[in-house]
Coordinates of C-alpha atoms in Angstrom, one line a residue:
M15 CA 119.8 104.1 66.8
N16 CA 117.2 107.0 67.0
M17 CA 116.3 107.8 70.6
N18 CA 114.2 110.7 69.6
S19 CA 115.5 113.1 72.1
E20 CA 117.0 116.5 71.5
S21 CA 119.4 115.9 74.3
L22 CA 122.7 114.5 73.2
D23 CA 123.3 113.6 76.9
I24 CA 120.3 111.3 76.9
Q25 CA 121.5 109.6 73.8
D26 CA 124.9 109.1 75.2
A27 CA 123.4 107.8 78.5
L28 CA 121.3 105.2 76.7
K29 CA 124.4 104.1 74.8
Q30 CA 126.5 103.8 78.0
L31 CA 123.8 101.7 79.5
G32 CA 123.6 99.3 76.6
L33 CA 120.1 100.2 75.5
N34 CA 118.9 99.9 71.9
A35 CA 115.9 101.0 70.0
I36 CA 114.4 97.6 70.7
N37 CA 115.5 95.7 73.8
S38 CA 114.8 92.3 75.1
G39 CA 112.8 92.4 78.3
T40 CA 113.5 88.9 79.6
S41 CA 116.8 87.9 81.0
T42 CA 118.3 85.1 83.0
G43 CA 121.6 87.0 83.5
S44 CA 123.5 87.7 80.3
H45 CA 121.1 85.5 78.3
W46 CA 118.2 87.5 76.7
M47 CA 115.1 86.2 75.2
D48 CA 112.9 87.8 72.5
S49 CA 109.1 87.8 71.8
K50 CA 106.9 89.4 69.3
T51 CA 105.0 91.5 71.8
E52 CA 106.6 94.9 72.5
I53 CA 106.2 97.5 75.2
A54 CA 106.9 101.1 74.0
S55 CA 108.4 103.5 76.5
Y56 CA 107.5 107.1 75.9
S57 CA 109.1 109.9 77.9
P58 CA 106.7 112.1 79.9
V59 CA 109.3 114.8 79.5
D60 CA 108.7 115.4 75.8
G61 CA 106.2 112.6 74.8
K62 CA 108.8 111.1 72.5
L63 CA 109.6 107.3 72.1
I64 CA 112.7 106.3 74.0
G65 CA 112.8 102.7 73.0
K66 CA 110.9 99.4 73.1
V67 CA 111.2 96.3 75.3
T68 CA 109.8 92.9 74.4
A69 CA 107.4 91.3 76.8
T70 CA 107.8 88.0 78.6
T71 CA 105.8 85.1 77.4
Q72 CA 104.7 82.1 79.5
E73 CA 107.3 80.0 77.8
D74 CA 110.0 82.6 78.6
Y75 CA 108.9 82.8 82.2
Q76 CA 109.4 79.0 82.6
K77 CA 112.9 79.3 81.3
V78 CA 113.6 82.2 83.7
M79 CA 112.3 80.1 86.7
T80 CA 114.4 77.1 85.6
A81 CA 117.5 79.3 85.5
A82 CA 116.7 81.0 88.8
T83 CA 116.0 77.8 90.8
S84 CA 119.2 76.2 89.3
A85 CA 121.2 79.2 90.2
F86 CA 119.9 79.3 93.8
A87 CA 121.3 75.8 94.5
D88 CA 124.8 77.1 93.8
W89 CA 124.4 80.7 95.1
R90 CA 123.0 79.8 98.5
V91 CA 126.2 77.8 99.5
K92 CA 128.6 80.6 98.7
P93 CA 129.8 82.2 101.8
A94 CA 127.9 85.3 102.8
P95 CA 131.0 87.6 102.7
L96 CA 131.7 86.3 99.1
R97 CA 128.1 87.2 98.2
G98 CA 128.9 90.6 99.8
E99 CA 131.9 91.0 97.6
I100 CA 129.7 90.6 94.5
V101 CA 127.3 93.3 95.8
R102 CA 130.3 95.5 96.4
Q103 CA 131.3 95.2 92.7
F104 CA 127.7 95.9 91.6
G105 CA 127.8 99.0 93.8
D106 CA 131.0 100.2 92.2
E107 CA 129.5 99.7 88.7
L108 CA 126.5 101.9 89.9
R109 CA 129.1 104.5 90.9
R110 CA 130.6 104.4 87.5
L111 CA 127.3 104.7 85.8
K112 CA 125.5 107.0 88.2
G113 CA 125.3 109.8 85.7
P114 CA 123.8 108.0 82.7
L115 CA 121.5 105.8 84.9
G116 CA 120.3 108.9 86.8
Q117 CA 119.5 110.6 83.5
L118 CA 117.6 107.7 82.2
V119 CA 115.5 107.5 85.5
S120 CA 114.7 111.3 85.1
Y121 CA 113.9 111.0 81.3
E122 CA 111.8 107.8 81.5
M123 CA 109.9 108.5 84.8
G124 CA 109.9 112.4 84.7
K125 CA 111.4 113.2 88.1
S126 CA 114.1 115.9 88.4
L127 CA 117.6 115.0 87.4
Q128 CA 118.7 115.7 91.0
E129 CA 116.1 113.1 92.2
G130 CA 117.1 110.7 89.4
L131 CA 120.7 110.9 90.6
G132 CA 119.6 110.6 94.2
E133 CA 117.8 107.4 93.4
V134 CA 120.9 105.8 92.0
Q135 CA 122.7 107.1 95.1
E136 CA 120.2 105.2 97.2
M137 CA 121.2 102.0 95.2
I138 CA 124.8 102.7 95.9
D139 CA 124.1 103.2 99.6
I140 CA 122.0 100.0 100.1
C141 CA 124.8 98.1 98.4
D142 CA 127.3 99.5 100.9
F143 CA 124.9 98.6 103.8
A144 CA 124.5 95.1 102.3
V145 CA 128.2 94.5 102.0
G146 CA 128.7 95.2 105.8
L147 CA 125.6 93.2 106.6
S148 CA 127.1 90.2 104.7
R149 CA 129.4 89.5 107.8
Q150 CA 126.6 90.1 110.3
L151 CA 123.7 87.7 109.5
H152 CA 123.5 86.8 113.2
G153 CA 121.4 84.2 115.0
L154 CA 120.7 83.7 118.6
T155 CA 121.8 81.2 121.3
M156 CA 119.3 80.3 124.0
H157 CA 119.7 78.2 127.2
S158 CA 118.0 74.8 127.0
E159 CA 115.9 73.5 129.9
R160 CA 117.4 70.1 129.3
P161 CA 120.9 69.4 130.7
G162 CA 123.6 68.7 128.1
H163 CA 121.7 70.5 125.3
R164 CA 122.3 73.6 123.4
M165 CA 119.7 75.7 121.5
Y166 CA 120.3 78.3 118.8
E167 CA 118.6 80.0 115.9
Q168 CA 120.0 80.5 112.5
Y169 CA 118.8 82.0 109.2
H170 CA 118.8 80.3 105.8
P171 CA 118.2 81.7 102.3
M172 CA 114.6 81.4 101.1
G173 CA 115.1 80.8 97.4
V174 CA 113.7 82.8 94.6
V175 CA 112.5 86.3 95.6
G176 CA 110.0 87.8 93.2
I177 CA 110.1 91.7 93.0
I178 CA 107.3 93.8 91.5
S179 CA 108.3 97.5 91.5
A180 CA 106.4 100.7 90.6
F181 CA 107.2 103.5 88.1
N182 CA 107.8 106.2 90.6
F183 CA 111.1 104.6 91.9
P184 CA 112.0 102.6 88.9
V185 CA 115.5 101.4 90.1
A186 CA 116.0 102.1 93.9
V187 CA 113.2 99.9 95.3
W188 CA 114.4 97.0 93.2
C189 CA 117.9 97.5 94.7
W190 CA 116.6 97.8 98.2
N191 CA 115.2 94.2 97.8
T192 CA 117.9 92.8 95.6
A193 CA 121.0 93.9 97.5
L194 CA 119.7 92.3 100.7
A195 CA 118.3 89.3 99.1
W196 CA 121.6 88.6 97.3
I197 CA 123.7 88.7 100.5
C198 CA 121.1 86.5 102.1
G199 CA 121.8 83.9 99.4
D200 CA 118.6 84.4 97.5
V201 CA 118.2 84.9 93.8
C202 CA 115.8 87.5 92.3
V203 CA 113.3 87.6 89.5
W204 CA 112.3 91.3 88.8
K205 CA 109.2 92.6 87.0
P206 CA 109.6 96.4 86.7
S207 CA 106.8 98.7 85.9
E208 CA 105.6 98.6 82.3
K209 CA 105.8 102.4 82.5
A210 CA 109.6 102.4 83.1
P211 CA 110.8 99.2 81.5
L212 CA 114.1 100.6 80.1
C213 CA 115.3 101.3 83.6
G214 CA 114.9 97.6 84.4
V215 CA 116.8 96.5 81.3
A216 CA 119.7 98.9 82.1
C217 CA 119.9 97.6 85.7
Q218 CA 119.9 94.0 84.5
N219 CA 122.7 94.9 82.0
I220 CA 124.9 96.0 84.9
A221 CA 124.1 93.2 87.2
A222 CA 124.6 90.5 84.5
R223 CA 128.0 91.9 83.6
V224 CA 129.2 91.7 87.3
F225 CA 127.9 88.1 87.7
K226 CA 129.4 87.0 84.4
E227 CA 132.8 88.6 85.1
N228 CA 132.9 86.6 88.4
G229 CA 132.0 83.2 86.7
L230 CA 128.8 82.8 88.6
S231 CA 125.6 81.1 87.6
E232 CA 123.1 82.4 85.2
G233 CA 119.8 83.1 87.0
I234 CA 121.0 84.9 90.1
S235 CA 119.5 88.2 88.7
C236 CA 116.6 87.6 86.3
L237 CA 114.3 90.1 84.5
I238 CA 110.7 89.7 83.2
N239 CA 108.6 92.4 81.6
G240 CA 104.9 92.9 80.8
D241 CA 101.6 93.9 82.2
Y242 CA 99.7 92.5 85.3
K243 CA 99.5 89.1 83.6
V244 CA 103.2 88.6 83.8
G245 CA 103.1 89.6 87.4
Q246 CA 100.4 87.0 88.1
M247 CA 102.7 84.3 86.7
M248 CA 105.1 85.0 89.6
T249 CA 102.6 85.7 92.3
A250 CA 100.9 82.3 91.7
D251 CA 104.1 80.4 91.3
P252 CA 104.9 78.1 94.3
R253 CA 108.6 78.3 93.3
V254 CA 108.6 81.8 94.5
P255 CA 108.5 81.7 98.4
L256 CA 108.6 85.5 98.7
V257 CA 107.0 88.2 96.6
S258 CA 108.0 91.8 97.3
A259 CA 105.4 94.1 95.6
T260 CA 105.3 98.0 95.6
G261 CA 102.4 99.8 94.2
S262 CA 98.7 100.7 94.9
T263 CA 96.8 99.3 97.7
R264 CA 94.3 97.7 95.1
M265 CA 97.3 95.8 93.5
G266 CA 98.7 94.9 96.8
K267 CA 95.5 93.2 98.0
I268 CA 95.4 91.1 94.9
V269 CA 99.1 90.1 95.3
A270 CA 98.6 89.3 98.9
Q271 CA 95.5 87.1 98.4
T272 CA 97.2 85.2 95.5
V273 CA 100.4 84.5 97.4
A274 CA 98.5 83.7 100.6
E275 CA 96.4 81.0 98.8
R276 CA 99.6 79.1 98.3
L277 CA 100.9 79.9 101.8
G278 CA 103.8 82.0 100.4
R279 CA 105.0 85.2 101.9
S280 CA 104.5 88.7 100.7
L281 CA 106.3 91.9 101.4
L282 CA 104.0 94.8 100.6
E283 CA 104.8 98.5 100.2
L284 CA 101.5 100.1 99.1
G285 CA 99.6 103.4 99.3
G286 CA 100.3 106.4 101.4
N287 CA 98.2 109.3 102.5
N288 CA 100.7 111.3 104.5
A289 CA 100.2 114.3 106.7
I290 CA 102.3 116.9 108.4
I291 CA 100.8 118.3 111.6
V292 CA 101.6 122.0 112.2
T293 CA 101.2 123.1 115.8
P294 CA 101.3 126.6 117.3
D295 CA 104.9 126.0 118.2
A296 CA 106.0 125.1 114.6
D297 CA 108.9 126.9 112.9
L298 CA 107.1 128.5 109.9
K299 CA 110.1 128.5 107.6
M300 CA 110.8 124.8 108.1
T301 CA 107.2 124.0 107.8
V302 CA 107.0 125.6 104.4
I303 CA 110.1 124.0 103.1
G304 CA 109.0 120.5 104.3
A305 CA 105.5 120.8 103.0
V306 CA 106.3 122.2 99.6
F307 CA 109.0 119.7 98.8
G308 CA 106.8 116.8 100.2
A309 CA 103.9 117.9 98.1
V310 CA 105.5 118.8 94.7
G311 CA 108.7 116.7 94.7
T312 CA 108.5 114.0 92.0
C313 CA 105.3 115.9 91.0
G314 CA 103.5 114.3 94.0
Q315 CA 104.2 110.8 92.8
R316 CA 106.1 109.5 95.9
C317 CA 104.5 107.1 98.2
T318 CA 105.7 109.4 100.9
S319 CA 104.5 112.6 99.2
T320 CA 102.7 115.0 101.6
R321 CA 99.0 114.9 100.8
R322 CA 97.5 116.6 103.9
L323 CA 98.6 119.6 106.0
I324 CA 96.9 119.6 109.4
I325 CA 97.3 123.0 110.7
H326 CA 96.3 124.6 114.1
E327 CA 93.8 127.5 113.7
S328 CA 96.3 129.9 115.3
M329 CA 98.8 129.2 112.6
Y330 CA 96.5 128.5 109.7
D331 CA 96.5 131.9 107.9
K332 CA 100.2 132.4 108.3
V333 CA 100.9 128.9 106.9
K334 CA 98.4 129.3 104.0
D335 CA 99.8 132.7 103.0
A336 CA 103.4 131.4 103.1
L337 CA 102.4 128.3 101.0
V338 CA 100.6 130.4 98.4
S339 CA 103.7 132.7 98.1
A340 CA 106.0 129.6 97.8
Y341 CA 103.9 128.0 95.1
K342 CA 104.2 131.2 93.0
Q343 CA 107.9 130.6 92.9
L344 CA 107.8 127.0 91.6
R345 CA 109.3 126.4 88.1
I346 CA 107.6 123.7 86.1
G347 CA 109.4 122.1 83.1
N348 CA 111.9 119.7 81.7
P349 CA 113.2 117.7 84.8
L350 CA 116.6 117.4 83.1
D351 CA 117.0 121.2 83.6
Q352 CA 118.1 121.6 87.2
N353 CA 116.6 125.0 87.3
N354 CA 113.1 123.5 87.4
H355 CA 111.4 122.3 90.6
V356 CA 108.6 120.2 89.1
G357 CA 108.6 117.8 86.2
P358 CA 105.7 115.9 84.6
L359 CA 103.3 113.3 85.8
I360 CA 104.0 109.8 84.4
D361 CA 101.3 109.8 81.7
T362 CA 98.0 111.3 80.6
D363 CA 96.1 108.8 82.7
A364 CA 97.7 110.3 85.7
V365 CA 96.7 113.8 84.5
Q366 CA 93.1 112.7 84.3
M367 CA 93.2 111.5 87.9
Y368 CA 94.7 114.8 89.0
Q369 CA 91.9 116.8 87.3
S370 CA 89.2 114.5 88.6
A371 CA 90.5 114.9 92.2
L372 CA 90.4 118.8 91.9
R373 CA 86.8 118.6 90.6
Q374 CA 85.8 116.2 93.4
V375 CA 87.2 118.2 96.3
V376 CA 85.1 121.2 95.2
E377 CA 82.0 118.9 94.8
E378 CA 82.4 117.8 98.3
G379 CA 82.5 121.3 99.7
G380 CA 86.1 122.2 99.6
S381 CA 87.7 125.2 97.8
V382 CA 90.8 125.4 95.5
L383 CA 93.3 127.9 97.0
V384 CA 96.0 127.5 94.4
E385 CA 94.6 126.7 90.9
G386 CA 95.8 123.7 89.2
G387 CA 95.6 123.0 85.5
V388 CA 97.3 121.2 82.6
L389 CA 100.1 123.2 80.9
S390 CA 100.4 123.4 77.1
G391 CA 102.7 125.0 74.6
E392 CA 106.4 124.9 74.0
G393 CA 108.1 122.5 76.3
Y394 CA 104.9 120.9 77.5
E395 CA 104.1 118.9 74.4
S396 CA 103.8 115.6 76.1
G397 CA 100.5 116.8 77.8
C398 CA 101.9 115.4 81.2
Y399 CA 102.8 118.8 82.9
V400 CA 100.4 120.1 85.6
K401 CA 100.4 122.9 88.1
P402 CA 100.8 121.9 91.7
A403 CA 97.5 122.8 93.5
I404 CA 96.4 123.5 97.0
A405 CA 92.9 122.9 98.3
E406 CA 91.2 123.6 101.6
A407 CA 89.3 120.5 102.7
Q408 CA 88.0 118.4 105.5
N409 CA 89.7 115.2 106.5
H410 CA 86.5 113.1 106.0
F411 CA 86.1 114.1 102.4
K412 CA 86.1 110.9 100.2
I413 CA 88.8 112.4 97.9
V414 CA 91.0 113.3 100.9
Q415 CA 90.7 109.8 102.2
H416 CA 91.9 108.5 98.9
E417 CA 95.5 108.7 97.7
T418 CA 95.8 110.8 94.5
F419 CA 99.3 110.3 92.9
A420 CA 99.6 113.9 91.9
P421 CA 100.8 117.3 93.3
I422 CA 97.6 118.2 95.2
L423 CA 98.0 119.4 98.9
Y424 CA 95.0 119.5 101.2
L425 CA 94.9 122.1 104.0
I426 CA 92.9 120.9 107.1
K427 CA 92.3 123.1 110.2
Y428 CA 92.2 121.8 113.7
K429 CA 91.2 123.8 116.8
G430 CA 92.1 121.7 119.9
D431 CA 95.3 120.3 121.2
V432 CA 97.8 118.0 119.4
K433 CA 95.7 115.0 120.3
E434 CA 93.0 116.2 117.9
A435 CA 95.6 116.7 115.1
I436 CA 97.0 113.1 115.7
A437 CA 93.5 111.7 115.5
L438 CA 93.1 113.5 112.1
Q439 CA 96.4 112.2 111.0
N440 CA 95.5 108.7 111.8
G441 CA 92.1 109.0 110.4
V442 CA 92.8 107.5 107.0
A443 CA 93.1 103.9 105.9
Q444 CA 96.8 104.3 104.9
G445 CA 99.7 104.4 107.4
L446 CA 103.0 105.0 105.6
S447 CA 104.7 108.4 106.6
S448 CA 103.8 111.2 109.0
A449 CA 105.4 114.2 110.4
I450 CA 104.9 116.9 113.0
M451 CA 106.3 120.5 113.0
T452 CA 106.7 121.6 116.6
N453 CA 109.3 123.0 119.0
N454 CA 107.3 121.7 121.9
L455 CA 109.0 118.6 123.4
R456 CA 105.8 117.3 124.9
E457 CA 104.0 117.5 121.5
A458 CA 106.8 115.8 119.7
E459 CA 107.0 112.9 122.3
L460 CA 103.3 112.4 122.2
F461 CA 103.4 112.1 118.5
L462 CA 106.1 109.4 118.7
S463 CA 104.4 107.6 121.6
H464 CA 102.0 104.6 121.6
A465 CA 99.2 107.1 121.5
G466 CA 100.8 109.0 118.6
S467 CA 101.2 108.4 114.9
D468 CA 100.0 105.0 113.6
C469 CA 102.4 105.2 110.6
G470 CA 105.5 103.1 109.9
I471 CA 107.4 106.4 109.6
A472 CA 107.0 109.2 112.1
N473 CA 109.2 112.4 111.8
V474 CA 109.7 115.5 113.9
N475 CA 110.6 118.8 112.3
I476 CA 111.2 117.2 108.9
G477 CA 108.7 116.3 106.1
T478 CA 107.1 113.1 105.1
S479 CA 109.6 112.5 102.2
G480 CA 113.2 111.6 102.1
A481 CA 113.7 108.3 104.0
E482 CA 117.3 107.1 104.5
I483 CA 118.3 103.5 103.7
G484 CA 119.7 102.9 107.3
G485 CA 116.2 102.6 108.7
A486 CA 113.5 100.0 107.8
F487 CA 111.1 101.6 105.2
G488 CA 107.4 100.8 105.2
G489 CA 104.0 101.3 106.7
E490 CA 100.9 100.0 108.5
K491 CA 97.2 99.4 107.7
E492 CA 96.5 99.6 104.0
T493 CA 100.2 100.4 103.3
G494 CA 100.7 96.7 103.8
G495 CA 103.0 96.2 106.8
G496 CA 106.1 95.5 104.9
R497 CA 109.7 96.7 105.7
E498 CA 112.5 97.1 103.2
S499 CA 115.9 98.6 103.2
G500 CA 117.8 99.0 106.5
S501 CA 117.7 98.0 110.1
D502 CA 116.9 94.2 110.4
A503 CA 114.8 94.1 107.2
W504 CA 117.2 91.4 105.9
K505 CA 115.3 88.8 108.0
V506 CA 112.4 89.1 105.7
Y507 CA 114.5 87.4 102.9
M508 CA 115.4 84.4 105.0
R509 CA 113.8 81.5 106.8
R510 CA 114.3 81.1 110.5
Q511 CA 115.4 77.8 111.9
T512 CA 115.7 76.7 115.6
N513 CA 118.3 74.1 116.3
T514 CA 118.7 71.9 119.4
I515 CA 121.9 69.8 120.0
N516 CA 122.2 67.0 122.5
Y517 CA 125.8 66.3 123.4
T518 CA 125.1 63.7 126.1
T519 CA 124.4 59.9 126.0
E520 CA 120.9 60.3 127.3
L521 CA 117.7 61.6 125.7
P522 CA 115.7 63.7 128.1
L523 CA 112.4 65.2 126.8
A524 CA 111.2 68.7 127.1
Q525 CA 108.7 69.7 129.9
G526 CA 110.0 66.8 132.0
I527 CA 107.9 64.2 130.0
K528 CA 108.9 60.6 130.7
F529 CA 108.8 58.0 128.0
D530 CA 110.7 54.9 129.2
L531 CA 111.2 51.8 127.1

């Protein structure tokens, strides 16, 4: 098997994960299907072919759905703690394979090895969270207005959960959904990004082995692969009551409309245009660390990446000079080398969007403070390595209002009090993550109040990136309103039912209605 990588570690990682030169991209568990259409996965690290995955056909998809719906009938009646035990075993397998899976994430997606390993750790963490939750799927008991009656609420599994994930977090977001859906009694059909299909195959290999070793039904964990047409099979399918989709706002609107037409449910995690407010009372060192990591981490390809820095005029020059100095220290190169801070963009299409954004900000009247550009030469053969850039801009610029998935940070000055800064922060269509840097208690509390940030995530004295699995993750406005991962996000994957029990020999009606026969 030729994996076309100079790194023996990568070849060994692929072998440990059960990946071949050509892999089936459709699975109902441990059963894999093949088709003639192939998806080639090239690494943005070195531009070389990692492997190929076969695409899912319409016929294959129907087989997947038959297996999934059949498995649900059995899986939903297993006690929730037993389902939790399976998730625990899956988490243990992730611990065992954290190294190779983290390397694959880094090599196929292009994020740093530390971030790749961190993404697998998120999978492990959400499994641990789900295991505990499997004994806490609580309902409520209410007092009935009718004597001799008891009312309560309980939650039931929904059925088949369809998951569409994005390239920037090719494994963690799937696991956020899957671990919770599994303990809730649902089964999952996953369509990973066609830009990182091997990560999907690797995860399915791990999950399938756990379910098979426990003698459980084929179809609890299913995999499909392909372009948007394969995703459409799932979003239009009435057998899929919930579709969880992560990606662009444009994609999310299409998914939401398609699912809504059949009165299904959608969980959307879409675009972000995240800002950090820097007030006169901000700690400069903390501000620089939070802003730089938020802007250049994963080469600016996180949905929580920092796009805008809204700085009070009294701090503006200090922050600007400190950022320029920090950017000079960034090391750009192979993300598997932990000495580097910034890896590549996912592909050359992303590079073109990055270049276009830098041209547009100048055309709209902004100025580039730290020059960008595409790197070439030894180590940059893939054509996907770019320089993180900083531009001075206005919040109303069209390009600033738009989310560019690249390491471009816009500096925006404000003159008044923190209310002006909050208005600028909220003055975009997206509402995912936000932060304020201040040692002023009043400013911090106002930012977190009803009159403050309108985002799903609002932080004080940390950046916009780096969410923990314990809290519900998601955003408002064009970010879609979905919530995944921690807190009570499990309720999204279940249907609520209200029950009333009459333990008397009479049948009184609600609201005192009389109906005598």
